[in-house]
Amino acid sequence: MPAPERIPPRGVTAADPGAAELLARGELTVRGRIRDASNAALFCTVAHDGREADCVYKPVAGERPLWDFPDGTLAAREVAAYEVSEATGWGLVPPTVLRDGPYGEGMCQLWIEVSPEPELLALVDGEEPEPGWKAIGLAEVGEGRTALLVHADDERLRRLAVLDAVINNADRKGGHLLPTADGRLYGIDHGVTFNAEDKLRTLLWGWAGEPLTAEAVGVLKGLRDALDGALGERLGPLITTAELDATRARVAALLASGLHPEPGGDWPAIPWPPV
């Protein structure tokens, strides 16, 4: 998701406790359009009370209808994903709010400056991954050749895989993974999530069928309680009742199995294009 070249404002990061308030209350100024986005996505600055940050504004008016996600809006589901991420305590989604803007109501999300680091995804020869990597599956690389698609055996990715299973992410691509200079990893583009039907489609299948970590089990137990309380109340205006009930059911199923989910047979397991 390239943006116009500029020096990012200092002092406001995704870990800043005031970032969400800045996004919600600040004045939005459109600086340019992110042209490779499938829906309208605008690169903006937001300023309030002497603070400024870069952000992405996706107006609902610029969303294309999706036959398999007929209810609600992409913007609201992006905010719902942030709310669930915050409830996990993992902070995997950048601060995201639903607000009015120059083109009407939309999602506003803090811009994340990506820091180069060792690759999280790779194509390798052979049928088994090297130590430190997890296999996703075979991929065609042209001229009748195939290679093994792998992702890093990285705790941050494993947490994100759990979050995706909870929110039923139908589009976890490699380009949606944003590592930062402070060692954190953020996931973006959560518009196609929370469907009441199983639509999990991701590159993070490396732990499929493996036991959940003790940390993940503890987080899921916390989510189970939160979904019946304050978190459920926050999600109520953002997703449908059926989608909220399905989210509760997914958390319960993960706790009952104690395992990372495996690909189903009725829905493509990997998004296209994968990156």
PDB file of C-alpha atoms in Angstrom:
ATOM      1  CA  MET A   1       0.000   0.000   0.000  1.00  0.00           C
ATOM      2  CA  PRO A   2       2.364   2.765  -1.175  1.00  0.00           C
ATOM      3  CA  ALA A   3       1.799   6.343  -0.048  1.00  0.00           C
ATOM      4  CA  PRO A   4       3.060   9.681  -1.307  1.00  0.00           C
ATOM      5  CA  GLU A   5       6.617  10.237  -0.134  1.00  0.00           C
ATOM      6  CA  ARG A   6       6.775  12.448   2.942  1.00  0.00           C
ATOM      7  CA  ILE A   7       8.372  12.538   6.369  1.00  0.00           C
ATOM      8  CA  PRO A   8       6.007  10.917   8.880  1.00  0.00           C
ATOM      9  CA  PRO A   9       4.961  13.079  11.845  1.00  0.00           C
ATOM     10  CA  ARG A  10       6.796  12.269  15.035  1.00  0.00           C
ATOM     11  CA  GLY A  11       5.403  11.130  18.343  1.00  0.00           C
ATOM     12  CA  VAL A  12       2.275   9.182  17.319  1.00  0.00           C
ATOM     13  CA  THR A  13       2.604   5.423  17.021  1.00  0.00           C
ATOM     14  CA  ALA A  14       0.127   2.567  17.101  1.00  0.00           C
ATOM     15  CA  ALA A  15       1.087   1.954  20.737  1.00  0.00           C
ATOM     16  CA  ASP A  16       0.245   5.562  21.684  1.00  0.00           C
ATOM     17  CA  PRO A  17      -2.811   5.475  24.005  1.00  0.00           C
ATOM     18  CA  GLY A  18      -4.068   8.706  22.433  1.00  0.00           C
ATOM     19  CA  ALA A  19      -3.865   7.515  18.822  1.00  0.00           C
ATOM     20  CA  ALA A  20      -7.501   6.413  18.563  1.00  0.00           C
ATOM     21  CA  GLU A  21      -8.754   9.705  20.012  1.00  0.00           C
ATOM     22  CA  LEU A  22      -6.613  11.639  17.550  1.00  0.00           C
ATOM     23  CA  LEU A  23      -8.110   9.635  14.679  1.00  0.00           C
ATOM     24  CA  ALA A  24     -11.648  10.139  15.955  1.00  0.00           C
ATOM     25  CA  ARG A  25     -11.484  13.843  16.780  1.00  0.00           C
ATOM     26  CA  GLY A  26      -8.833  15.266  14.492  1.00  0.00           C
ATOM     27  CA  GLU A  27      -9.323  17.213  11.285  1.00  0.00           C
ATOM     28  CA  LEU A  28      -8.832  14.979   8.251  1.00  0.00           C
ATOM     29  CA  THR A  29      -6.925  16.361   5.279  1.00  0.00           C
ATOM     30  CA  VAL A  30      -6.738  14.235   2.139  1.00  0.00           C
ATOM     31  CA  ARG A  31      -3.218  14.079   0.671  1.00  0.00           C
ATOM     32  CA  GLY A  32      -3.676  11.489  -2.069  1.00  0.00           C
ATOM     33  CA  ARG A  33      -5.324   8.281  -3.187  1.00  0.00           C
ATOM     34  CA  ILE A  34      -3.894   4.797  -2.658  1.00  0.00           C
ATOM     35  CA  ARG A  35      -4.408   3.596  -6.209  1.00  0.00           C
ATOM     36  CA  ASP A  36      -3.733  -0.124  -5.830  1.00  0.00           C
ATOM     37  CA  ALA A  37      -6.559  -0.542  -3.288  1.00  0.00           C
ATOM     38  CA  SER A  38      -9.634  -2.413  -4.543  1.00  0.00           C
ATOM     39  CA  ASN A  39     -11.945   0.120  -2.843  1.00  0.00           C
ATOM     40  CA  ALA A  40     -11.564   3.830  -2.274  1.00  0.00           C
ATOM     41  CA  ALA A  41      -8.649   4.383   0.125  1.00  0.00           C
ATOM     42  CA  LEU A  42      -7.279   7.844   0.802  1.00  0.00           C
ATOM     43  CA  PHE A  43      -3.953   8.774   2.358  1.00  0.00           C
ATOM     44  CA  CYS A  44      -4.593  11.568   4.856  1.00  0.00           C
ATOM     45  CA  THR A  45      -3.228  13.498   7.758  1.00  0.00           C
ATOM     46  CA  VAL A  46      -5.241  13.962  10.924  1.00  0.00           C
ATOM     47  CA  ALA A  47      -4.520  16.836  13.310  1.00  0.00           C
ATOM     48  CA  HIS A  48      -5.923  17.751  16.720  1.00  0.00           C
ATOM     49  CA  ASP A  49      -4.718  19.758  19.693  1.00  0.00           C
ATOM     50  CA  GLY A  50      -1.193  20.180  18.351  1.00  0.00           C
ATOM     51  CA  ARG A  51      -0.745  16.542  17.349  1.00  0.00           C
ATOM     52  CA  GLU A  52      -0.669  15.136  13.830  1.00  0.00           C
ATOM     53  CA  ALA A  53      -0.429  11.699  12.259  1.00  0.00           C
ATOM     54  CA  ASP A  54      -0.698   9.990   8.901  1.00  0.00           C
ATOM     55  CA  CYS A  55      -3.720   7.774   8.374  1.00  0.00           C
ATOM     56  CA  VAL A  56      -5.833   5.886   5.856  1.00  0.00           C
ATOM     57  CA  TYR A  57      -9.439   6.953   5.336  1.00  0.00           C
ATOM     58  CA  LYS A  58     -11.776   4.528   3.547  1.00  0.00           C
ATOM     59  CA  PRO A  59     -15.209   6.093   3.003  1.00  0.00           C
ATOM     60  CA  VAL A  60     -18.218   3.774   2.923  1.00  0.00           C
ATOM     61  CA  ALA A  61     -19.332   5.589  -0.232  1.00  0.00           C
ATOM     62  CA  GLY A  62     -16.300   4.149  -2.035  1.00  0.00           C
ATOM     63  CA  GLU A  63     -16.999   0.488  -1.172  1.00  0.00           C
ATOM     64  CA  ARG A  64     -17.911  -1.989  -3.897  1.00  0.00           C
ATOM     65  CA  PRO A  65     -20.788  -4.353  -3.043  1.00  0.00           C
ATOM     66  CA  LEU A  66     -19.738  -7.948  -2.319  1.00  0.00           C
ATOM     67  CA  TRP A  67     -22.220 -10.762  -2.980  1.00  0.00           C
ATOM     68  CA  ASP A  68     -20.775 -12.938  -0.208  1.00  0.00           C
ATOM     69  CA  PHE A  69     -20.680 -10.090   2.352  1.00  0.00           C
ATOM     70  CA  PRO A  70     -24.096  -8.497   1.782  1.00  0.00           C
ATOM     71  CA  ASP A  71     -24.573  -7.153   5.312  1.00  0.00           C
ATOM     72  CA  GLY A  72     -22.918  -4.162   6.912  1.00  0.00           C
ATOM     73  CA  THR A  73     -19.896  -2.308   5.568  1.00  0.00           C
ATOM     74  CA  LEU A  74     -16.204  -2.967   5.066  1.00  0.00           C
ATOM     75  CA  ALA A  75     -15.444   0.050   7.246  1.00  0.00           C
ATOM     76  CA  ALA A  76     -17.447  -1.223  10.199  1.00  0.00           C
ATOM     77  CA  ARG A  77     -15.845  -4.665   9.989  1.00  0.00           C
ATOM     78  CA  GLU A  78     -12.381  -3.063   9.967  1.00  0.00           C
ATOM     79  CA  VAL A  79     -13.259  -1.291  13.213  1.00  0.00           C
ATOM     80  CA  ALA A  80     -14.704  -4.509  14.648  1.00  0.00           C
ATOM     81  CA  ALA A  81     -11.424  -6.304  13.897  1.00  0.00           C
ATOM     82  CA  TYR A  82      -9.545  -3.584  15.781  1.00  0.00           C
ATOM     83  CA  GLU A  83     -11.871  -3.928  18.761  1.00  0.00           C
ATOM     84  CA  VAL A  84     -11.279  -7.685  18.946  1.00  0.00           C
ATOM     85  CA  SER A  85      -7.529  -7.195  18.529  1.00  0.00           C
ATOM     86  CA  GLU A  86      -7.501  -4.735  21.414  1.00  0.00           C
ATOM     87  CA  ALA A  87      -9.462  -7.168  23.567  1.00  0.00           C
ATOM     88  CA  THR A  88      -6.773  -9.821  23.030  1.00  0.00           C
ATOM     89  CA  GLY A  89      -4.122  -7.495  24.445  1.00  0.00           C
ATOM     90  CA  TRP A  90      -1.883  -8.341  21.481  1.00  0.00           C
ATOM     91  CA  GLY A  91      -2.352  -5.051  19.637  1.00  0.00           C
ATOM     92  CA  LEU A  92      -2.207  -6.641  16.193  1.00  0.00           C
ATOM     93  CA  VAL A  93      -4.374  -4.107  14.332  1.00  0.00           C
ATOM     94  CA  PRO A  94      -3.463  -0.405  14.087  1.00  0.00           C
ATOM     95  CA  PRO A  95      -5.799   2.030  15.875  1.00  0.00           C
ATOM     96  CA  THR A  96      -8.977   2.200  13.787  1.00  0.00           C
ATOM     97  CA  VAL A  97     -12.151   4.252  14.234  1.00  0.00           C
ATOM     98  CA  LEU A  98     -15.417   4.856  12.421  1.00  0.00           C
ATOM     99  CA  ARG A  99     -15.961   8.555  11.804  1.00  0.00           C
ATOM    100  CA  ASP A 100     -17.245  11.190   9.440  1.00  0.00           C
ATOM    101  CA  GLY A 101     -14.819  12.559   6.871  1.00  0.00           C
ATOM    102  CA  PRO A 102     -14.612  14.632   3.687  1.00  0.00           C
ATOM    103  CA  TYR A 103     -16.546  11.953   1.766  1.00  0.00           C
ATOM    104  CA  GLY A 104     -18.888  10.811   4.491  1.00  0.00           C
ATOM    105  CA  GLU A 105     -18.662   8.111   7.122  1.00  0.00           C
ATOM    106  CA  GLY A 106     -15.730   5.776   6.820  1.00  0.00           C
ATOM    107  CA  MET A 107     -12.934   3.896   8.492  1.00  0.00           C
ATOM    108  CA  CYS A 108      -9.908   5.882   9.657  1.00  0.00           C
ATOM    109  CA  GLN A 109      -6.770   3.894  10.553  1.00  0.00           C
ATOM    110  CA  LEU A 110      -3.349   5.023  11.694  1.00  0.00           C
ATOM    111  CA  TRP A 111      -0.734   4.738   8.946  1.00  0.00           C
ATOM    112  CA  ILE A 112       1.999   2.227   9.765  1.00  0.00           C
ATOM    113  CA  GLU A 113       5.574   2.897   8.662  1.00  0.00           C
ATOM    114  CA  VAL A 114       7.016  -0.454   7.603  1.00  0.00           C
ATOM    115  CA  SER A 115      10.556  -1.353   8.601  1.00  0.00           C
ATOM    116  CA  PRO A 116      12.598  -3.743   6.436  1.00  0.00           C
ATOM    117  CA  GLU A 117      13.319  -6.991   8.257  1.00  0.00           C
ATOM    118  CA  PRO A 118      13.991 -10.633   7.369  1.00  0.00           C
ATOM    119  CA  GLU A 119      11.243 -11.993   5.136  1.00  0.00           C
ATOM    120  CA  LEU A 120       8.096 -13.385   6.675  1.00  0.00           C
ATOM    121  CA  LEU A 121       7.134 -15.267   3.485  1.00  0.00           C
ATOM    122  CA  ALA A 122       9.261 -17.145   0.974  1.00  0.00           C
ATOM    123  CA  LEU A 123       9.201 -19.623  -1.903  1.00  0.00           C
ATOM    124  CA  VAL A 124      11.707 -22.449  -1.493  1.00  0.00           C
ATOM    125  CA  ASP A 125      12.668 -25.632  -3.290  1.00  0.00           C
ATOM    126  CA  GLY A 126      11.915 -28.990  -1.731  1.00  0.00           C
ATOM    127  CA  GLU A 127       8.932 -30.540  -0.018  1.00  0.00           C
ATOM    128  CA  GLU A 128       9.742 -29.665   3.594  1.00  0.00           C
ATOM    129  CA  PRO A 129      10.504 -26.263   5.144  1.00  0.00           C
ATOM    130  CA  GLU A 130      13.832 -25.470   6.756  1.00  0.00           C
ATOM    131  CA  PRO A 131      13.996 -24.906  10.538  1.00  0.00           C
ATOM    132  CA  GLY A 132      12.371 -21.609  11.448  1.00  0.00           C
ATOM    133  CA  TRP A 133       9.765 -21.880   8.691  1.00  0.00           C
ATOM    134  CA  LYS A 134       6.285 -23.373   8.394  1.00  0.00           C
ATOM    135  CA  ALA A 135       4.831 -24.817   5.188  1.00  0.00           C
ATOM    136  CA  ILE A 136       1.752 -23.251   3.600  1.00  0.00           C
ATOM    137  CA  GLY A 137       1.558 -25.324   0.418  1.00  0.00           C
ATOM    138  CA  LEU A 138       2.903 -25.779  -3.084  1.00  0.00           C
ATOM    139  CA  ALA A 139       2.673 -22.900  -5.529  1.00  0.00           C
ATOM    140  CA  GLU A 140       3.093 -22.783  -9.296  1.00  0.00           C
ATOM    141  CA  VAL A 141       6.030 -20.586 -10.270  1.00  0.00           C
ATOM    142  CA  GLY A 142       5.840 -20.899 -14.042  1.00  0.00           C
ATOM    143  CA  GLU A 143       7.049 -23.236 -16.785  1.00  0.00           C
ATOM    144  CA  GLY A 144       5.465 -26.209 -15.042  1.00  0.00           C
ATOM    145  CA  ARG A 145       7.561 -25.710 -11.913  1.00  0.00           C
ATOM    146  CA  THR A 146       6.319 -25.612  -8.339  1.00  0.00           C
ATOM    147  CA  ALA A 147       7.882 -24.326  -5.140  1.00  0.00           C
ATOM    148  CA  LEU A 148       6.979 -24.598  -1.488  1.00  0.00           C
ATOM    149  CA  LEU A 149       5.356 -21.471  -0.068  1.00  0.00           C
ATOM    150  CA  VAL A 150       6.423 -20.969   3.557  1.00  0.00           C
ATOM    151  CA  HIS A 151       6.013 -18.418   6.307  1.00  0.00           C
ATOM    152  CA  ALA A 152       8.254 -17.688   9.274  1.00  0.00           C
ATOM    153  CA  ASP A 153       7.720 -19.658  12.472  1.00  0.00           C
ATOM    154  CA  ASP A 154       7.172 -16.351  14.243  1.00  0.00           C
ATOM    155  CA  GLU A 155       5.229 -15.791  17.463  1.00  0.00           C
ATOM    156  CA  ARG A 156       3.714 -12.592  16.051  1.00  0.00           C
ATOM    157  CA  LEU A 157       2.337 -14.461  13.035  1.00  0.00           C
ATOM    158  CA  ARG A 158       1.008 -17.214  15.275  1.00  0.00           C
ATOM    159  CA  ARG A 159      -0.940 -14.687  17.326  1.00  0.00           C
ATOM    160  CA  LEU A 160      -2.287 -13.174  14.123  1.00  0.00           C
ATOM    161  CA  ALA A 161      -3.370 -16.637  12.951  1.00  0.00           C
ATOM    162  CA  VAL A 162      -5.434 -16.967  16.136  1.00  0.00           C
ATOM    163  CA  LEU A 163      -6.984 -13.531  15.660  1.00  0.00           C
ATOM    164  CA  ASP A 164      -7.850 -14.384  12.050  1.00  0.00           C
ATOM    165  CA  ALA A 165      -9.549 -17.591  13.169  1.00  0.00           C
ATOM    166  CA  VAL A 166     -11.672 -15.602  15.635  1.00  0.00           C
ATOM    167  CA  ILE A 167     -12.710 -12.865  13.192  1.00  0.00           C
ATOM    168  CA  ASN A 168     -13.042 -15.325  10.264  1.00  0.00           C
ATOM    169  CA  ASN A 169     -10.664 -13.379   8.034  1.00  0.00           C
ATOM    170  CA  ALA A 170     -11.307 -14.193   4.384  1.00  0.00           C
ATOM    171  CA  ASP A 171      -8.316 -12.297   3.014  1.00  0.00           C
ATOM    172  CA  ARG A 172      -5.054 -12.620   4.970  1.00  0.00           C
ATOM    173  CA  LYS A 173      -2.474 -11.825   2.289  1.00  0.00           C
ATOM    174  CA  GLY A 174       1.246 -11.294   2.611  1.00  0.00           C
ATOM    175  CA  GLY A 175       0.889  -7.615   1.743  1.00  0.00           C
ATOM    176  CA  HIS A 176      -1.320  -7.174   4.802  1.00  0.00           C
ATOM    177  CA  LEU A 177       1.579  -7.910   7.189  1.00  0.00           C
ATOM    178  CA  LEU A 178       3.384  -4.780   8.372  1.00  0.00           C
ATOM    179  CA  PRO A 179       6.505  -5.150  10.563  1.00  0.00           C
ATOM    180  CA  THR A 180       7.755  -2.014  12.315  1.00  0.00           C
ATOM    181  CA  ALA A 181      11.085  -0.758  13.592  1.00  0.00           C
ATOM    182  CA  ASP A 182      10.135  -1.495  17.218  1.00  0.00           C
ATOM    183  CA  GLY A 183       9.741  -5.208  16.450  1.00  0.00           C
ATOM    184  CA  ARG A 184       5.961  -5.237  16.318  1.00  0.00           C
ATOM    185  CA  LEU A 185       3.818  -6.680  13.552  1.00  0.00           C
ATOM    186  CA  TYR A 186       0.469  -5.309  12.440  1.00  0.00           C
ATOM    187  CA  GLY A 187      -2.206  -6.752  10.185  1.00  0.00           C
ATOM    188  CA  ILE A 188      -4.356  -4.509   7.997  1.00  0.00           C
ATOM    189  CA  ASP A 189      -7.281  -4.736   5.541  1.00  0.00           C
ATOM    190  CA  HIS A 190      -9.973  -6.489   7.587  1.00  0.00           C
ATOM    191  CA  GLY A 191     -13.021  -5.538   5.556  1.00  0.00           C
ATOM    192  CA  VAL A 192     -13.977  -9.118   4.691  1.00  0.00           C
ATOM    193  CA  THR A 193     -14.278 -10.609   8.161  1.00  0.00           C
ATOM    194  CA  PHE A 194     -16.898 -11.790  10.662  1.00  0.00           C
ATOM    195  CA  ASN A 195     -19.062 -13.645   8.141  1.00  0.00           C
ATOM    196  CA  ALA A 196     -21.444 -16.066   9.847  1.00  0.00           C
ATOM    197  CA  GLU A 197     -20.271 -18.801   7.427  1.00  0.00           C
ATOM    198  CA  ASP A 198     -16.771 -20.302   7.588  1.00  0.00           C
ATOM    199  CA  LYS A 199     -14.660 -18.262   5.170  1.00  0.00           C
ATOM    200  CA  LEU A 200     -11.187 -18.379   6.728  1.00  0.00           C
ATOM    201  CA  ARG A 201      -8.717 -17.781   3.905  1.00  0.00           C
ATOM    202  CA  THR A 202      -5.133 -17.040   4.882  1.00  0.00           C
ATOM    203  CA  LEU A 203      -1.442 -17.592   4.250  1.00  0.00           C
ATOM    204  CA  LEU A 204      -0.910 -18.455   7.919  1.00  0.00           C
ATOM    205  CA  TRP A 205      -1.740 -22.171   7.794  1.00  0.00           C
ATOM    206  CA  GLY A 206       1.626 -23.312   9.146  1.00  0.00           C
ATOM    207  CA  TRP A 207       0.221 -24.234  12.562  1.00  0.00           C
ATOM    208  CA  ALA A 208      -2.955 -25.892  11.246  1.00  0.00           C
ATOM    209  CA  GLY A 209      -3.941 -28.799  13.499  1.00  0.00           C
ATOM    210  CA  GLU A 210      -1.269 -27.987  16.084  1.00  0.00           C
ATOM    211  CA  PRO A 211      -2.148 -27.286  19.735  1.00  0.00           C
ATOM    212  CA  LEU A 212      -2.822 -23.684  20.634  1.00  0.00           C
ATOM    213  CA  THR A 213      -0.258 -22.102  22.930  1.00  0.00           C
ATOM    214  CA  ALA A 214      -1.130 -21.638  26.587  1.00  0.00           C
ATOM    215  CA  GLU A 215      -1.051 -17.889  25.943  1.00  0.00           C
ATOM    216  CA  ALA A 216      -3.601 -18.219  23.124  1.00  0.00           C
ATOM    217  CA  VAL A 217      -5.903 -20.348  25.277  1.00  0.00           C
ATOM    218  CA  GLY A 218      -5.815 -17.693  27.989  1.00  0.00           C
ATOM    219  CA  VAL A 219      -6.571 -14.955  25.452  1.00  0.00           C
ATOM    220  CA  LEU A 220      -9.480 -16.935  24.004  1.00  0.00           C
ATOM    221  CA  LYS A 221     -10.966 -17.439  27.464  1.00  0.00           C
ATOM    222  CA  GLY A 222     -10.763 -13.695  27.973  1.00  0.00           C
ATOM    223  CA  LEU A 223     -12.452 -13.101  24.622  1.00  0.00           C
ATOM    224  CA  ARG A 224     -15.207 -15.551  25.489  1.00  0.00           C
ATOM    225  CA  ASP A 225     -16.071 -13.504  28.557  1.00  0.00           C
ATOM    226  CA  ALA A 226     -15.612 -10.143  26.816  1.00  0.00           C
ATOM    227  CA  LEU A 227     -17.918 -11.107  23.955  1.00  0.00           C
ATOM    228  CA  ASP A 228     -20.682 -11.623  26.508  1.00  0.00           C
ATOM    229  CA  GLY A 229     -19.888  -8.239  28.024  1.00  0.00           C
ATOM    230  CA  ALA A 230     -18.294  -4.961  26.977  1.00  0.00           C
ATOM    231  CA  LEU A 231     -16.697  -6.231  23.760  1.00  0.00           C
ATOM    232  CA  GLY A 232     -19.996  -7.676  22.576  1.00  0.00           C
ATOM    233  CA  GLU A 233     -21.643  -4.303  23.231  1.00  0.00           C
ATOM    234  CA  ARG A 234     -18.993  -2.509  21.173  1.00  0.00           C
ATOM    235  CA  LEU A 235     -19.329  -4.974  18.304  1.00  0.00           C
ATOM    236  CA  GLY A 236     -23.147  -4.796  18.300  1.00  0.00           C
ATOM    237  CA  PRO A 237     -23.383  -1.643  16.139  1.00  0.00           C
ATOM    238  CA  LEU A 238     -20.607  -2.836  13.799  1.00  0.00           C
ATOM    239  CA  ILE A 239     -21.661  -6.360  12.777  1.00  0.00           C
ATOM    240  CA  THR A 240     -24.943  -8.273  12.652  1.00  0.00           C
ATOM    241  CA  THR A 241     -26.381 -10.327  15.500  1.00  0.00           C
ATOM    242  CA  ALA A 242     -25.752 -13.508  13.504  1.00  0.00           C
ATOM    243  CA  GLU A 243     -22.122 -12.501  12.932  1.00  0.00           C
ATOM    244  CA  LEU A 244     -21.638 -11.735  16.618  1.00  0.00           C
ATOM    245  CA  ASP A 245     -23.129 -15.095  17.593  1.00  0.00           C
ATOM    246  CA  ALA A 246     -20.861 -16.810  15.043  1.00  0.00           C
ATOM    247  CA  THR A 247     -17.836 -15.052  16.562  1.00  0.00           C
ATOM    248  CA  ARG A 248     -18.767 -16.406  19.976  1.00  0.00           C
ATOM    249  CA  ALA A 249     -19.179 -19.863  18.442  1.00  0.00           C
ATOM    250  CA  ARG A 250     -15.736 -19.711  16.801  1.00  0.00           C
ATOM    251  CA  VAL A 251     -14.093 -18.809  20.104  1.00  0.00           C
ATOM    252  CA  ALA A 252     -15.929 -21.656  21.824  1.00  0.00           C
ATOM    253  CA  ALA A 253     -14.897 -24.094  19.086  1.00  0.00           C
ATOM    254  CA  LEU A 254     -11.236 -23.079  19.340  1.00  0.00           C
ATOM    255  CA  LEU A 255     -11.304 -23.595  23.098  1.00  0.00           C
ATOM    256  CA  ALA A 256     -13.080 -26.941  22.759  1.00  0.00           C
ATOM    257  CA  SER A 257     -10.583 -28.297  20.218  1.00  0.00           C
ATOM    258  CA  GLY A 258      -7.486 -26.651  21.675  1.00  0.00           C
ATOM    259  CA  LEU A 259      -6.075 -26.627  18.129  1.00  0.00           C
ATOM    260  CA  HIS A 260      -5.352 -24.173  15.367  1.00  0.00           C
ATOM    261  CA  PRO A 261      -8.054 -24.644  12.693  1.00  0.00           C
ATOM    262  CA  GLU A 262      -7.386 -26.552   9.488  1.00  0.00           C
ATOM    263  CA  PRO A 263      -8.521 -25.559   5.989  1.00  0.00           C
ATOM    264  CA  GLY A 264     -12.086 -26.504   5.118  1.00  0.00           C
ATOM    265  CA  GLY A 265     -13.141 -28.078   1.852  1.00  0.00           C
ATOM    266  CA  ASP A 266     -15.835 -25.644   0.690  1.00  0.00           C
ATOM    267  CA  TRP A 267     -13.825 -22.419   0.482  1.00  0.00           C
ATOM    268  CA  PRO A 268     -10.402 -21.662  -1.068  1.00  0.00           C
ATOM    269  CA  ALA A 269      -7.851 -21.896   1.742  1.00  0.00           C
ATOM    270  CA  ILE A 270      -5.426 -19.303   0.375  1.00  0.00           C
ATOM    271  CA  PRO A 271      -6.387 -15.821  -0.907  1.00  0.00           C
ATOM    272  CA  TRP A 272      -5.598 -14.749  -4.466  1.00  0.00           C
ATOM    273  CA  PRO A 273      -3.286 -13.140  -5.162  1.00  0.00           C
ATOM    274  CA  PRO A 274      -1.463 -14.410  -2.053  1.00  0.00           C
ATOM    275  CA  VAL A 275       0.666 -11.270  -1.708  1.00  0.00           C
TER     276      VAL A 275
END
